[in-house]
Amino acid sequence: MLSLLLVVLASVVAIEGQDVDYAQFVNPFIGSEGAIPGYAYGGGDIFIGGAVPFGMVKLGLDTYEEPLNQSALNGGWTPQGHVTGISLMHESGTGGGAKYGFPSQMPLASLEGVNLLDNLTYWQDRVGDDVASVGYFKTEFESGVQVELSASRHAGLYHYTYPSRDGKHVLVDFSHYLPHPTRSWDSQFYTGGEIEIQPNSSTYTGYTSIANGWCLGPPVTVYVCGEFDTPPDEARAFKGKNTFPVGRHFRSYNNATTPEPTYTGSSARSGPQSDRVGAIFSWNGADGTAEIKSRVGISFMSIDKACAYKNEELSWSIEETAQAARAEWNRDVFSKIRVDTSEKANKTRLALLYSSLYFMHLIPSERVGENPLWESDEPYWDDFYTMWDLFRNQVSLWHLIQPTYYESMLRALIDMYKHEGFLPDGRSGNYNGLVQGGSNADNVLADAYMKGLRGGINWTEGYAAVKKNAEVLPFFDQNPVDPQGSLKEGRSALDDWLPLGYVSADRNSRAVSKTVEYSLNDFAVSQIAKGEAPGDQELYLRRSAGWQLSWDPEATSRGFSGFVMPRYANGTFHKTYNITNCGDCNWEDESYEGTAFEYSFVIPHDVSRMIALMGGPQHFESRLDYVFQPNTSGVDLGANGLGITTINNIANEPDFQTPYLYNYLNKQWKSVERSRQLASDFYFNTSNGIPGNSDAGALNCWLVWQMLGLYPVVTTPVYLLESPWFEDINVTVNHDRTLRIRAEGLDDGEGRQGYYVQSVRLNGQEWDRNWFEHEDVGGIMVNGGEILFRLGGEQKVWETGDVPPSPGHRVVDIGGG
Ligand SMILES: *[C@@H]1O[C@H](CO)[C@@H](O)[C@H](O)[C@H]1NC(C)=O
Ligand SMILES: *[C@@H]1O[C@H](CO)[C@@H](O)[C@H](O)[C@H]1NC(C)=O
Ligand SMILES: *[C@@H]1O[C@H](CO)[C@@H](O)[C@H](O)[C@H]1NC(C)=O
Ligand SMILES: *[C@@H]1O[C@H](CO)[C@@H](O)[C@H](O)[C@H]1NC(C)=O
Ligand SMILES: *[C@@H]1O[C@H](CO)[C@@H](O)[C@H](O)[C@H]1NC(C)=O
Ligand SMILES: *[C@@H]1O[C@H](CO)[C@@H](O)[C@H](O)[C@H]1NC(C)=O
Ligand SMILES: *[C@@H]1O[C@H](CO)[C@@H](O)[C@H](O)[C@H]1NC(C)=O
Ligand SMILES: *[C@@H]1O[C@H](CO)[C@@H](O)[C@H](O)[C@H]1NC(C)=O
Ligand SMILES: *[C@@H]1O[C@H](CO)[C@@H](O)[C@H](O)[C@H]1NC(C)=O
Ligand SMILES: *[C@@H]1O[C@H](CO)[C@@H](O)[C@H](O)[C@H]1NC(C)=O
Ligand SMILES: *[C@@H]1O[C@H](CO)[C@@H](O)[C@H](O)[C@H]1NC(C)=O
């Protein structure tokens, strides 16, 4: 009876939360600029525009910003870029070669001097400041055209207001996409399309196919169904020679000057040489309106589906559409974490919290019913970009606050393995790639499994999927950035890992980081094996200690000894390897996006052995202290670390957990001090308020955990206790339960330091450990409950219980260690 009552109360609270318009606190521009104001480079690479949570459609501007070395076109929007189109599909927060930016429209106030095949003749600068809020975007072009945008899940609404009634045109360019002007091998290119204008001219249908981009995928074909609210006075389809500089095999002429279009009546198709196709719609003003609206639906399956989405999901009202999107964000995302929003609340914190939640729900894209590749009753998702980013802590938050979406994602991942042979590490455009280190979907599945997620997931297949990663060398995919191994999927260095137990530096690239990641991957496999194939558990636990084989106890740097180092197949180490400087730290280097100094801390499954190998708790603590000292970094972090000078690079995923490692010494107050300092040094409610690419929201999610006062230890059911930023937080977990996090005595405004933990109570029980498990105290993360932090100014060692567990603990005798 009591528990029933609690459930009822919990859902009442959840409904109350939905009445608050949390969306008002979201600043959609956080991460839109880098260190140099006005330029995107080094910023978050974020999408800005109209979208619903995990929406297939993300409607926003595509721009071209110069100079290119200060630009990043990945999210479409740049601060000062010329607008070349307004398209329906985007990524958010990603690096690498741009993906998507199609299908597009472009409103033109005049056709004078315009060559429809040459964006330089019509692109537009913007005047004034762009306006964006959750589900809504507005800008004005120098031509005087005002553009408003909003979106539903599979369709977008454009609302154009022209400066004059008799100059109204909309260009539909099916050959438009986000280019990668400085690099051709992973730039997208157009491979063909078809457009047809319906007899009454107010609708157009067709498809466009765009290939390559970041993961070097095959063409992505998108069916399009667009409609204007006012029948145009003239509608002409056109085609023209494909002269784009990349996609050599798909274009008709080499370096001809940009050709002029040929008008082809009411339809155009590419034909064998991938001609560019599009249409131009014109209104002469006879109807007396300066406004034109357009609804566009897209589908990966058919034109009919695209049309149905457009008709069923959208009205013609931008206000109504934006309001519906905002309501969905409030209901399905923001109200899952409720804090005080009254007058006395710190509004900067509300901006940081709700904006962070916003950015961690833009990708992946939910494409249930939109899988063009195979027939299946399982759900389908795309744009996992990438697991390397997401596994660290983002999936763990989705697990709690998005259980329906999250289960759907996991089922989709397993279905990809079933039909394509491998889980993706990254995936976009219906294609797996790029693997940066290990097969990190293993970590994702293990995290869910260990926290008891079952639902509609077939774990027999889930286990088979991770076991395949652990056992089967993927085929060699010839990616130009890595001559040695496959980047598409799986673990390309299994040929070392299986016989040697580590990844060697002479037979493989990225030996240090791959060894570290494969170790955690095999630990993840062992975690699922525990329940699904107990006979395998020991094997994978043993392999998860492989990082110790790559540990050189004699390696010394900055007065510290013992590091994971590049080791050759013959067993010797690369003794002269620079421990604080990984060079470009890229695909062909010995360590990827992190130095040996950093990766030596990234052993979450066996922190206890790591501490021992670093010389015991005292040495470990001073080494940990050291990596947070300013001006210690030996690397120029560039776009991956805005202004960071410490060895620890909180702006990039490998180091996300490092500041919390003091918990393993029962000095939790130091974790709190460090992590709070990092959060307040690098996260702001400003355009450059995030330290580098947001990475699909991974950086934003790091901040959400920080504000909750918790940190998940991925692949295990453990959460570390830290220090919350709000006095009272209600989190909706497991669909409809409430986890309440209270911070009694919190006093941390304007330089005050009343945020150290004095004691903790879990569900009314005094708690002497600085960590707990998912199902502790009556299943606190499953059934809800209360975590009470008592905070104060004293840097107190309050935890007297066991340190957090090292469930993958193994001792490999490496001599000298
Ligand atoms: C503009 O068009 C040219 C070819 O005409 C193409 O190479 C370039 O990528 C386009 N730029 C943008 C930003 O779309
Ligand atoms: C970017 O390129 C310009 C020349 O176009 C050059 O002057 C500038 O130094 C470059 N900036 C960086 C950060 O490379
Ligand atoms: C135009 O034609 C299309 C397809 O035949 C139809 O769906 C649409 O309703 C028509 N629109 C108007 C304004 O008549
Ligand atoms: C093609 O362009 C290159 C570089 O701009 C130029 O050297 C060459 O003469 C051009 N070839 C033709 C056939 O126009
Ligand atoms: C959290 O939930 C409790 C119990 O319903 C309620 O008393 C409290 O006001 C809520 N706090 C917030 C910030 O929503
Ligand atoms: C956050 O930044 C946005 C954009 O500059 C601004 O409109 C908003 O007022 C800021 N919020 C707070 C609390 O400062
Ligand atoms: C799970 O998958 C396995 C292997 O494909 C299959 O044999 C089994 O029937 C499935 N279990 C359920 C409950 O569907
Ligand atoms: C081991 O291999 C490395 C890399 O190929 C080589 O430089 C080194 O000389 C070898 N050492 C021995 C003892 O064979
Ligand atoms: C770090 O280096 C910068 C630039 O050389 C210097 O201004 C700053 O004082 C240094 N900080 C510390 C803590 O040494
Ligand atoms: C390692 O790189 C750092 C930073 O570039 C440099 O200062 C240091 O001298 C290098 N150390 C060795 C041993 O080469
Ligand atoms: C509000 O929060 C911000 C970000 O944590 C902090 O910098 C500021 O000092 C706080 N303001 C007050 C008045 O507490």
CSV table of N, CA and C and ligand atoms in Angstrom, one decimal, residues 629-631 645, ligand 9:
chain,number,residue,atom,x,y,z
A,629,GLN,N,47.7,20.3,-12.3
A,629,GLN,CA,48.5,21.6,-12.1
A,629,GLN,C,48.5,22.3,-13.5
A,630,PRO,N,48.3,23.6,-13.5
A,630,PRO,CA,48.4,24.4,-14.7
A,630,PRO,C,49.8,24.3,-15.4
A,631,ASN,N,49.8,24.5,-16.7
A,631,ASN,CA,51.0,24.5,-17.5
A,631,ASN,C,51.8,23.2,-17.4
A,645,THR,N,45.5,23.7,-20.0
A,645,THR,CA,47.0,23.6,-19.9
A,645,THR,C,47.4,22.5,-19.0
B,9,LIG,C1,51.1,29.3,-17.0
B,9,LIG,O1,51.7,29.9,-18.1
B,9,LIG,C2,51.1,31.1,-18.5
B,9,LIG,C3,51.7,31.6,-19.8
B,9,LIG,O2,53.1,31.3,-19.8
B,9,LIG,C4,51.4,32.1,-17.3
B,9,LIG,O3,50.8,33.4,-17.7
B,9,LIG,C5,50.8,31.6,-16.0
B,9,LIG,O4,51.1,32.4,-15.0
B,9,LIG,C6,51.2,30.2,-15.8
B,9,LIG,N1,50.5,29.7,-14.6
B,9,LIG,C7,51.0,29.1,-13.6
B,9,LIG,C8,50.2,28.6,-12.5
B,9,LIG,O5,52.2,28.8,-13.6
